[in-house]
PDB file of C-alpha atoms in Angstrom:
ATOM      1  CA  PRO S1465       9.417  -8.723  -9.976  1.00 65.00           C
ATOM      2  CA  ARG S1466      12.218  -9.543 -11.091  1.00 86.00           C
ATOM      3  CA  ALA S1467      12.579 -13.053  -9.762  1.00 87.00           C
ATOM      4  CA  VAL S1468       8.735 -13.438 -11.075  1.00 91.00           C
ATOM      5  CA  GLU S1469      10.024 -12.323 -14.492  1.00 90.00           C
ATOM      6  CA  ARG S1470      12.268 -14.710 -14.672  1.00 92.00           C
ATOM      7  CA  LEU S1471       9.795 -17.733 -13.422  1.00 92.00           C
ATOM      8  CA  ALA S1472       7.329 -16.452 -15.970  1.00 88.00           C
ATOM      9  CA  GLY S1473       6.189 -19.826 -17.926  1.00 90.00           C
ATOM     10  CA  VAL S1474       7.828 -21.929 -15.525  1.00 93.00           C
ATOM     11  CA  PRO S1475       5.075 -24.525 -14.133  1.00 96.00           C
ATOM     12  CA  LEU S1476       4.994 -24.357 -10.465  1.00 96.00           C
ATOM     13  CA  TRP S1477       3.424 -25.816  -7.426  1.00 97.00           C
ATOM     14  CA  VAL S1478       3.793 -23.790  -4.329  1.00 97.00           C
ATOM     15  CA  PHE S1479       3.064 -25.474  -0.682  1.00 97.00           C
ATOM     16  CA  HIS S1480       2.783 -23.187   2.176  1.00 97.00           C
ATOM     17  CA  SER S1481       0.995 -23.388   5.494  1.00 97.00           C
ATOM     18  CA  ALA S1482      -0.623 -20.455   7.155  1.00 97.00           C
ATOM     19  CA  ASP S1483       0.787 -21.094  10.312  1.00 97.00           C
ATOM     20  CA  ASP S1484       3.824 -21.090   9.476  1.00 97.00           C
ATOM     21  CA  VAL S1485       6.269 -19.279  11.948  1.00 97.00           C
ATOM     22  CA  ILE S1486       9.322 -19.179   9.821  1.00 97.00           C
ATOM     23  CA  PHE S1487       8.065 -17.722   6.697  1.00 96.00           C
ATOM     24  CA  ASP S1488       4.606 -15.946   6.483  1.00 97.00           C
ATOM     25  CA  VAL S1489       2.378 -17.354   4.209  1.00 97.00           C
ATOM     26  CA  ALA S1490       1.313 -13.682   3.107  1.00 97.00           C
ATOM     27  CA  ASN S1491       4.570 -13.883   1.153  1.00 96.00           C
ATOM     28  CA  ALA S1492       3.600 -16.624  -0.634  1.00 97.00           C
ATOM     29  CA  ASP S1493       0.047 -15.587  -1.762  1.00 97.00           C
ATOM     30  CA  ARG S1494       1.688 -12.393  -2.969  1.00 95.00           C
ATOM     31  CA  LEU S1495       4.203 -14.600  -4.804  1.00 94.00           C
ATOM     32  CA  VAL S1496       1.666 -16.846  -6.526  1.00 95.00           C
ATOM     33  CA  ALA S1497      -0.362 -13.928  -7.309  1.00 95.00           C
ATOM     34  CA  ALA S1498       2.135 -12.311  -8.939  1.00 94.00           C
ATOM     35  CA  LEU S1499       3.303 -15.205 -10.954  1.00 94.00           C
ATOM     36  CA  ARG S1500      -0.393 -15.971 -12.123  1.00 94.00           C
ATOM     37  CA  LYS S1501      -0.637 -12.480 -13.215  1.00 93.00           C
ATOM     38  CA  ALA S1502       2.617 -12.603 -15.332  1.00 91.00           C
ATOM     39  CA  SER S1503       2.330 -16.100 -17.128  1.00 87.00           C
ATOM     40  CA  ASP S1504      -0.615 -18.516 -18.481  1.00 89.00           C
ATOM     41  CA  ALA S1505       1.907 -21.030 -16.957  1.00 91.00           C
ATOM     42  CA  ASP S1506       0.821 -23.853 -14.473  1.00 95.00           C
ATOM     43  CA  VAL S1507       0.679 -21.961 -11.018  1.00 96.00           C
ATOM     44  CA  ARG S1508      -0.492 -24.144  -8.508  1.00 97.00           C
ATOM     45  CA  PHE S1509      -0.818 -23.608  -4.827  1.00 98.00           C
ATOM     46  CA  SER S1510      -1.793 -25.844  -1.770  1.00 98.00           C
ATOM     47  CA  ARG S1511      -2.318 -23.591   1.452  1.00 97.00           C
ATOM     48  CA  PHE S1512      -2.757 -25.381   4.602  1.00 97.00           C
ATOM     49  CA  ALA S1513      -4.476 -23.810   7.402  1.00 96.00           C
ATOM     50  CA  GLU S1514      -2.298 -25.821   9.678  1.00 96.00           C
ATOM     51  CA  ASP S1515       0.946 -27.873   9.925  1.00 96.00           C
ATOM     52  CA  GLN S1516      -0.156 -31.356   8.045  1.00 96.00           C
ATOM     53  CA  GLU S1517       3.083 -33.170   9.786  1.00 97.00           C
ATOM     54  CA  GLY S1518       1.989 -31.778  12.898  1.00 95.00           C
ATOM     55  CA  PHE S1519       5.330 -29.887  13.686  1.00 96.00           C
ATOM     56  CA  THR S1520       5.011 -27.318  16.488  1.00 95.00           C
ATOM     57  CA  GLY S1521       7.045 -24.644  18.532  1.00 96.00           C
ATOM     58  CA  ALA S1522      10.060 -22.697  16.430  1.00 97.00           C
ATOM     59  CA  VAL S1523       9.203 -24.948  13.168  1.00 96.00           C
ATOM     60  CA  ARG S1524       5.197 -24.864  13.442  1.00 96.00           C
ATOM     61  CA  GLY S1525       3.799 -24.677  10.191  1.00 96.00           C
ATOM     62  CA  HIS S1526       7.083 -25.436   7.972  1.00 95.00           C
ATOM     63  CA  SER S1527       7.129 -28.945   7.094  1.00 96.00           C
ATOM     64  CA  THR S1528       4.866 -28.361   4.018  1.00 96.00           C
ATOM     65  CA  GLY S1529       7.825 -30.137   1.761  1.00 95.00           C
ATOM     66  CA  ILE S1530       7.324 -33.371   3.513  1.00 97.00           C
ATOM     67  CA  THR S1531       3.975 -33.033   3.259  1.00 96.00           C
ATOM     68  CA  ALA S1532       4.139 -32.513  -0.583  1.00 96.00           C
ATOM     69  CA  SER S1533       6.495 -35.336  -0.853  1.00 97.00           C
ATOM     70  CA  LYS S1534       3.857 -37.427  -0.059  1.00 97.00           C
ATOM     71  CA  ARG S1535       1.028 -36.214  -2.307  1.00 97.00           C
ATOM     72  CA  ALA S1536       0.995 -39.064  -5.443  1.00 98.00           C
ATOM     73  CA  ASP S1537      -0.959 -36.117  -7.304  1.00 97.00           C
ATOM     74  CA  VAL S1538       2.756 -33.885  -7.086  1.00 97.00           C
ATOM     75  CA  TRP S1539       4.531 -36.875  -8.338  1.00 97.00           C
ATOM     76  CA  GLU S1540       2.338 -37.435 -11.218  1.00 97.00           C
ATOM     77  CA  TRP S1541       2.037 -33.782 -12.171  1.00 97.00           C
ATOM     78  CA  LEU S1542       6.168 -33.830 -12.290  1.00 96.00           C
ATOM     79  CA  LEU S1543       6.064 -36.712 -14.564  1.00 97.00           C
ATOM     80  CA  THR S1544       3.852 -34.414 -17.141  1.00 95.00           C
ATOM     81  CA  LEU S1545       6.240 -31.880 -17.073  1.00 92.00           C
TER      82      LEU S1545
END
């Protein structure tokens, strides 16, 4: 909760893949819910069913940073901040 308090008011866009084998997507689900509850800030959540970059094995589902960097809407959003 302390981290959520510190982030309250900061616009955030969280990206996560449900098949992430390194960091369970449930953590992102809880974080986004807590951030939205704590603040009126713009908190966006792009939750993918599976790895958008086709990663497999020990890194499956852990490529959403790459996916996010390819999206024009992310860059447009960043430029509005």
